[in-house]
mmCIF file of C-alpha atoms in Angstrom:
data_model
loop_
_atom_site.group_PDB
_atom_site.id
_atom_site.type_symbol
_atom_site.label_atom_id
_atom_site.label_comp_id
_atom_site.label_asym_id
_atom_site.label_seq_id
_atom_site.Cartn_x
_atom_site.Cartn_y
_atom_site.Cartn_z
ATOM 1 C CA UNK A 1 0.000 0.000 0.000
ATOM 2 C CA UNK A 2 2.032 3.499 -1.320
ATOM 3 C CA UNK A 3 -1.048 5.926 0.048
ATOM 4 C CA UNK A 4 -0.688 7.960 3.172
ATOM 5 C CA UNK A 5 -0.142 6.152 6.529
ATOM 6 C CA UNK A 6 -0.900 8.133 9.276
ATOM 7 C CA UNK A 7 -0.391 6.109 13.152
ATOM 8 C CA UNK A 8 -1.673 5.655 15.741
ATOM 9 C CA UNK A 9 -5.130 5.476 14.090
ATOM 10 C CA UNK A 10 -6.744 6.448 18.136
ATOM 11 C CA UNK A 11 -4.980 8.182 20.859
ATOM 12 C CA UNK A 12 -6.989 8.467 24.025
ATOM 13 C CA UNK A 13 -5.143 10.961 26.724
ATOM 14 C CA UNK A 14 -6.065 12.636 29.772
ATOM 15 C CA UNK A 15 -6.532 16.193 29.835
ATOM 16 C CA UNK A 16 -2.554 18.015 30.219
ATOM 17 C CA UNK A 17 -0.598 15.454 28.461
ATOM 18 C CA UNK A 18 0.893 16.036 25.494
ATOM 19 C CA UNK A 19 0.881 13.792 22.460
ATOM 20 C CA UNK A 20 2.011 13.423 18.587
ATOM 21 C CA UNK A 21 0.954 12.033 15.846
ATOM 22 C CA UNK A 22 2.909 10.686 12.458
ATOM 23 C CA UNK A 23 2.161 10.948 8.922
ATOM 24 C CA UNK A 24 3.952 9.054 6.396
ATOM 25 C CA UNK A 25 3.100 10.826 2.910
ATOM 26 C CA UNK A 26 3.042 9.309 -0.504
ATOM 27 C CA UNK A 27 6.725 8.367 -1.130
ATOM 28 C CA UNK A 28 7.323 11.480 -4.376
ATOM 29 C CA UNK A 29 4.826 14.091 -2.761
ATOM 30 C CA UNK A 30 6.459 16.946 -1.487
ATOM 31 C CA UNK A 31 3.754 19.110 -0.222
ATOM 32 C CA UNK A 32 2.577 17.657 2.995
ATOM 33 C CA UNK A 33 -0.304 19.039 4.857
ATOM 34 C CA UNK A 34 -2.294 18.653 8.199
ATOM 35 C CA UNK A 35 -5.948 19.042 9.119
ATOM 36 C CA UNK A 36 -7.779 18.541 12.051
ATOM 37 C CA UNK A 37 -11.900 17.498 11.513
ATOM 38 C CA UNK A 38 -14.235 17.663 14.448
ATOM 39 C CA UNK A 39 -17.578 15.849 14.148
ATOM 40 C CA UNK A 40 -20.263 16.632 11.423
ATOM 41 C CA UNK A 41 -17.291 19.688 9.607
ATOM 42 C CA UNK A 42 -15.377 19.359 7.183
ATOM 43 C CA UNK A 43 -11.337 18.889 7.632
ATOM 44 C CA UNK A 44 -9.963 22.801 8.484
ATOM 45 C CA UNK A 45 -6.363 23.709 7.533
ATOM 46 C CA UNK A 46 -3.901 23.370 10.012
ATOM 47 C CA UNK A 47 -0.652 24.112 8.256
ATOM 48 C CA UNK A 48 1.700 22.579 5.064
ATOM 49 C CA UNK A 49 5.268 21.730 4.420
ATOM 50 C CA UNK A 50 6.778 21.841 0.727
ATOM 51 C CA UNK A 51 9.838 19.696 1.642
ATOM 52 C CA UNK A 52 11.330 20.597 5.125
ATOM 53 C CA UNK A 53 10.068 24.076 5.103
ATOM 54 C CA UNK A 54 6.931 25.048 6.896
ATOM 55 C CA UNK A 55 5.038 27.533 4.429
ATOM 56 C CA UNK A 56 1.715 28.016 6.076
ATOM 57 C CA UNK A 57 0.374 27.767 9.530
ATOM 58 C CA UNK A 58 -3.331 28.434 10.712
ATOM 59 C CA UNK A 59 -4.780 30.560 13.019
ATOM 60 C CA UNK A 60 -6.029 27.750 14.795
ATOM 61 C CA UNK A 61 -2.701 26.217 15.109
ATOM 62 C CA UNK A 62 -1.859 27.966 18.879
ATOM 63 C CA UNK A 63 1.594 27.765 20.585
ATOM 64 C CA UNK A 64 0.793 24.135 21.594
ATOM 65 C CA UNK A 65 0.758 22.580 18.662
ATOM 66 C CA UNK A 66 4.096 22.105 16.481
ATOM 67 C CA UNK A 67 4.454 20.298 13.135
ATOM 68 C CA UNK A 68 7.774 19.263 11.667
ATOM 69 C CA UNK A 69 8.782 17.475 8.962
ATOM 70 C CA UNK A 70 12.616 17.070 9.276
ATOM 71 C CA UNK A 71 13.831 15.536 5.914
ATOM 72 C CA UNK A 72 10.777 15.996 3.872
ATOM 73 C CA UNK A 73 9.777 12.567 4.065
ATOM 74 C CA UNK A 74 7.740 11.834 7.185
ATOM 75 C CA UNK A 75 6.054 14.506 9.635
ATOM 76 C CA UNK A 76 4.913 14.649 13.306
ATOM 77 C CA UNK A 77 2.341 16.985 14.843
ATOM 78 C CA UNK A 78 2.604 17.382 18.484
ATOM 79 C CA UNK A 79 0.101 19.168 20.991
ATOM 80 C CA UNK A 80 1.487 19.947 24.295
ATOM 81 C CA UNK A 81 -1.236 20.072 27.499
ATOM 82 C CA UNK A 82 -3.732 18.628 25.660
ATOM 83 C CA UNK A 83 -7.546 20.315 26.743
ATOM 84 C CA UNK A 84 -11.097 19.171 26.110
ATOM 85 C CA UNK A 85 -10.880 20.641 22.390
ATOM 86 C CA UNK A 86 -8.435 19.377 20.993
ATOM 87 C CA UNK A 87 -10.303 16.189 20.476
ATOM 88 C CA UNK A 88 -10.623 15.922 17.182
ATOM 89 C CA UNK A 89 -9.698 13.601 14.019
ATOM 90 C CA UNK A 90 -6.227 14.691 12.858
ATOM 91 C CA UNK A 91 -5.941 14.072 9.033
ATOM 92 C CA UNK A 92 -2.900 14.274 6.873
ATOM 93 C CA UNK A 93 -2.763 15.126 3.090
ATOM 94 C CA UNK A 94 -0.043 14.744 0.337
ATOM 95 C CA UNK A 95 -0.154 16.116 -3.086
ATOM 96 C CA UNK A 96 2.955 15.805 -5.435
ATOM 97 C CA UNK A 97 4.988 19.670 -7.571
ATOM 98 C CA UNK A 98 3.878 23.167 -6.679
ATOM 99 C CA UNK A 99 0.491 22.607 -5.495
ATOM 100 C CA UNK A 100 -1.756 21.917 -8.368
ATOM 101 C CA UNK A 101 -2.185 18.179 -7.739
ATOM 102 C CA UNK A 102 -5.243 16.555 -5.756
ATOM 103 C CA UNK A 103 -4.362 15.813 -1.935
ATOM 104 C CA UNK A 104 -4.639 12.449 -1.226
ATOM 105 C CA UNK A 105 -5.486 11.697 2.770
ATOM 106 C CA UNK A 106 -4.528 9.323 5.361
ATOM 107 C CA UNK A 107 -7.084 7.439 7.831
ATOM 108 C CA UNK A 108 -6.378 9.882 9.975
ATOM 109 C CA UNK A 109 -5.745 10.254 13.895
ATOM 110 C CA UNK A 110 -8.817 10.448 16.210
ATOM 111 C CA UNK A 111 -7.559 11.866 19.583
ATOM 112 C CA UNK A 112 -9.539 11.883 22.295
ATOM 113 C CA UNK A 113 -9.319 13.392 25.626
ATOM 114 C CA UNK A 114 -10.464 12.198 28.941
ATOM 115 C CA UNK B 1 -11.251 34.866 3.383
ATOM 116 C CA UNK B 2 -12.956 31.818 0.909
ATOM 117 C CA UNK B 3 -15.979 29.823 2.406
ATOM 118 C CA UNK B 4 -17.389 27.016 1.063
ATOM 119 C CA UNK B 5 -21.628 26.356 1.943
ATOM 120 C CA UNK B 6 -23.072 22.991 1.351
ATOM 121 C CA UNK B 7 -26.474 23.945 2.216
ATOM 122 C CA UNK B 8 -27.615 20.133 2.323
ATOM 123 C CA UNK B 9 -26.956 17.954 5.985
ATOM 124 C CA UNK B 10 -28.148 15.074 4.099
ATOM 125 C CA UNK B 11 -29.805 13.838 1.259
ATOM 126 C CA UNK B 12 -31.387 10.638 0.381
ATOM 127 C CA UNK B 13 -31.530 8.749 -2.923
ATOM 128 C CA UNK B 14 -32.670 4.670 -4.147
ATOM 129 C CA UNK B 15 -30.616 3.119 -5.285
ATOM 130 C CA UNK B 16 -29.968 3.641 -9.097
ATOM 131 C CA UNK B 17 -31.538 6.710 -9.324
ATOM 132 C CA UNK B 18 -29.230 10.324 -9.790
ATOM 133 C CA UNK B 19 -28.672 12.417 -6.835
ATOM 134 C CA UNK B 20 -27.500 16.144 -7.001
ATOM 135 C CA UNK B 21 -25.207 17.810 -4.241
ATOM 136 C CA UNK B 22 -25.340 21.466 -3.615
ATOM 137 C CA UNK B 23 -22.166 23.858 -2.984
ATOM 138 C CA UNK B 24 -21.251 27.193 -3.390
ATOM 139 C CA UNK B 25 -18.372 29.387 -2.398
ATOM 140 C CA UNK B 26 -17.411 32.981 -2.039
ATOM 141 C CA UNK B 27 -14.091 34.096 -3.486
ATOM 142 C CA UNK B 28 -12.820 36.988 -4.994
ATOM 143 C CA UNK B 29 -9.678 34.982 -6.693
ATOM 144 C CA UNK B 30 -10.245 34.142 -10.568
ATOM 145 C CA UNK B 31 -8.211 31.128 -10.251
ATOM 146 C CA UNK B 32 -8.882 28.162 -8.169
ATOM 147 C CA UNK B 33 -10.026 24.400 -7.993
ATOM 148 C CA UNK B 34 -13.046 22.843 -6.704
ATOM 149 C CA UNK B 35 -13.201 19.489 -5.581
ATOM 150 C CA UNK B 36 -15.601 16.769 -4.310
ATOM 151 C CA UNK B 37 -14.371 14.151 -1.422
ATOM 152 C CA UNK B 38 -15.727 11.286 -0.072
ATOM 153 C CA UNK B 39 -15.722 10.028 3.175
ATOM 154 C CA UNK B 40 -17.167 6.494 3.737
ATOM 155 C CA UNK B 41 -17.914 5.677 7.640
ATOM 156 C CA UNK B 42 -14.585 5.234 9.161
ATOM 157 C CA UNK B 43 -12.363 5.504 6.204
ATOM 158 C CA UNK B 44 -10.402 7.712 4.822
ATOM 159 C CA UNK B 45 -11.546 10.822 2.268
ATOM 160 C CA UNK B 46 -11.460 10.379 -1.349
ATOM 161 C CA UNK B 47 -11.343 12.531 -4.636
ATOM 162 C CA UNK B 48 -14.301 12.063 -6.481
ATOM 163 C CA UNK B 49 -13.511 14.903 -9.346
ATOM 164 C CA UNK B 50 -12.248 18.326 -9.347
ATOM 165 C CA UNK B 51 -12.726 21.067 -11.552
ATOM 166 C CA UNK B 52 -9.904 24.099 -12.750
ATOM 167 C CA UNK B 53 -11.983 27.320 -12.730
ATOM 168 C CA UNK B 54 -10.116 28.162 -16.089
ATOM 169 C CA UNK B 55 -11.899 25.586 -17.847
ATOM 170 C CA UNK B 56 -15.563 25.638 -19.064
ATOM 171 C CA UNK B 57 -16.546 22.643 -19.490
ATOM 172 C CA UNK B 58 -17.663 20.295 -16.202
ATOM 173 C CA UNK B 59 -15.485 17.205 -14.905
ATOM 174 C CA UNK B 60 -16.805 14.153 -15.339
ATOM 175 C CA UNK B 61 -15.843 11.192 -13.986
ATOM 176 C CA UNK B 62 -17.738 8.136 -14.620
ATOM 177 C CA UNK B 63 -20.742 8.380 -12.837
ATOM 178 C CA UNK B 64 -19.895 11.610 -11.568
ATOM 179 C CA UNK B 65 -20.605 14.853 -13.193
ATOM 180 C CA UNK B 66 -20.518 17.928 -11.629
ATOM 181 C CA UNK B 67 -22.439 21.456 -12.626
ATOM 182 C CA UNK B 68 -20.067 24.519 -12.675
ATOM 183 C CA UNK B 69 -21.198 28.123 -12.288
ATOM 184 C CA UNK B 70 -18.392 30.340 -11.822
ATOM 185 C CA UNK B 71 -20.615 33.641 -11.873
ATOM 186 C CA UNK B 72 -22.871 32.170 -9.907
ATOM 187 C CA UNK B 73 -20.014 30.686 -7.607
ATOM 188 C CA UNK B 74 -21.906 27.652 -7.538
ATOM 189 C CA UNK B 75 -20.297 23.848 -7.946
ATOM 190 C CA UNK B 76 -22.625 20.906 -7.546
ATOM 191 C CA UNK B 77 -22.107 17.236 -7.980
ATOM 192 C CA UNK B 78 -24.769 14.942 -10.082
ATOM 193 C CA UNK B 79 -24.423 10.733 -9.349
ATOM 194 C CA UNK B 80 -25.739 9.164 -11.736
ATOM 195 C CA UNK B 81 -26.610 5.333 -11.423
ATOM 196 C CA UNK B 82 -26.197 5.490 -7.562
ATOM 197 C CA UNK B 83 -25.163 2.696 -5.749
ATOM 198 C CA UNK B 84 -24.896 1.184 -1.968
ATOM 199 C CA UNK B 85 -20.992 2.132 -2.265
ATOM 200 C CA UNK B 86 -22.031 5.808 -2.546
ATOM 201 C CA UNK B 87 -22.815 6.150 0.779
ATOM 202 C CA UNK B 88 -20.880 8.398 2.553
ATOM 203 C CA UNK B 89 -20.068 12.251 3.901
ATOM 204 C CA UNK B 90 -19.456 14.120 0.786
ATOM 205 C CA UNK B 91 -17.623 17.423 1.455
ATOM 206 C CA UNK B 92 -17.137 20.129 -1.023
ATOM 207 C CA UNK B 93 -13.437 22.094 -1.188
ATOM 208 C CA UNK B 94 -11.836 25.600 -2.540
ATOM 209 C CA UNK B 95 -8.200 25.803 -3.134
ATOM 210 C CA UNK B 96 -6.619 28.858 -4.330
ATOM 211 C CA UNK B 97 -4.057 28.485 -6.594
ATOM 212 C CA UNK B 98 -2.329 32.067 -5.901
ATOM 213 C CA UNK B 99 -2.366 33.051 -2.565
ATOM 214 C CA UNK B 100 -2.582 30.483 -0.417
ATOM 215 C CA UNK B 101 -2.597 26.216 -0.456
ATOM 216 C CA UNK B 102 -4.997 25.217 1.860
ATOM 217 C CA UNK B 103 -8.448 23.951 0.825
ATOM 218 C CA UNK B 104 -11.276 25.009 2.669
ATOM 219 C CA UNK B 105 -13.934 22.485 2.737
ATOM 220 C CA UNK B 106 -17.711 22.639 3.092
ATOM 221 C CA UNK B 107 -19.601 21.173 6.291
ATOM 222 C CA UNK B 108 -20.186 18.090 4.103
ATOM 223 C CA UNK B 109 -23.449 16.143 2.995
ATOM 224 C CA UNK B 110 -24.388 12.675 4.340
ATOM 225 C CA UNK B 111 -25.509 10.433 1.443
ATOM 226 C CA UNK B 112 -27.872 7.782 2.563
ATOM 227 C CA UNK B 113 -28.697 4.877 -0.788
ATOM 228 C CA UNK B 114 -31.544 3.120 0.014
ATOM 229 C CA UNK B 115 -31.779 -0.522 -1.707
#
């Protein structure tokens, strides 16, 4: 399977922990983006990496959340003292050259907090 | 800032009959893509079709076929033939081609198929 693997598919935390999540992209996509989806919305933009390089970050993405992607290949998103809201399903996207291609999602990451 | 309105929760159809999805979007931008997902129960989201505001004529894809207004902002997906696999949250999406990357999606419409 060469689509995007995001793990673990369900994190369940208590309230002040932090956590991160991984997303493996589509081995020759670039562009590598992160969304989080809370129930009955749509997926809202979190931020996006072409390569290493962070180009974009959200509004909604506050000081305790932090997204790297060190080599351009994989990415983590961490979110430090978790609270109430942040539960939400975490989604990752890929899309291959200078952002004209369709993004192709993982599963996602449903996190949860206690 | 672009929004995307999919004005329909949910919307029922039988099975092998055609169903039509609603969106529209507010922009200001003359270039752009539209796109339709799919998201079954549980599983992950899936391009349907997308559409390049440059170009007149609508995508279609299959049993897909989508209605594109760009005056009228409007972007709405026909399935034809439906089947029990068409089930699913179907969510609408802008993406800017100049300013920004992100796509902004729509609330999403449940598709129920009834056999």
């Amino acid at each position: 399977d060469t689509g995007v693997s995001q793990n673990p598919r369900h994190k369940i935390t208590k309230r002040g922990q932090n956590v991160t999540f991984r997303c493996d992209p589509i081995s020759e996509h670039n562009r590598l983006y992160w969304y989080r989806q809370t129930l009955g919305q749509g997926p809202e933009f979190l931020t996006y990496f072409q390569n290493e390089a962070q180009l974009e970050k959200s509004r909604l993405l506050s000081d305790r959340f932090s997204a790297e992607r060190p080599k351009g290949s994989f990415s983590t998103l961490e979110i430090q003292r978790t609270e109430q809201g942040d539960s939400a399903m975490y989604l990752c996207a890929s899309s291959q050259g200078a952002g004209r291609g369709p993004q192709h999602f993982g599963d996602g990451t449903r996190l949860s907090i206690l | 800032a672009q929004t995307v309105t999919q004005s329909q929760p949910e919307m029922s159809v039988q099975e092998a009959e055609t169903v039509t999805l609603s969106c529209t979007y507010d922009t200001s931008e003359s270039d752009y893509y539209l796109f339709w997902y799919k998201q079954p129960p549980s599983r992950q989201m899936i391009l349907v079709i997308r559409q390049e505001a440059y170009k007149q004529q609508n995508a279609t894809e299959n049993r897909f076929s989508v209605n594109f207004q760009k005056a009228a902002k409007s972007f709405s997906l026909k399935i034809s033939d439906s089947q029990l696999g068409d089930a699913a949250m179907y969510f609408c999406a802008y993406r800017s081609v100049k300013i920004n990357n992100d796509m902004r999606f729509g609330a999403g419409t449940r598709l129920t198929v009834k056999p």
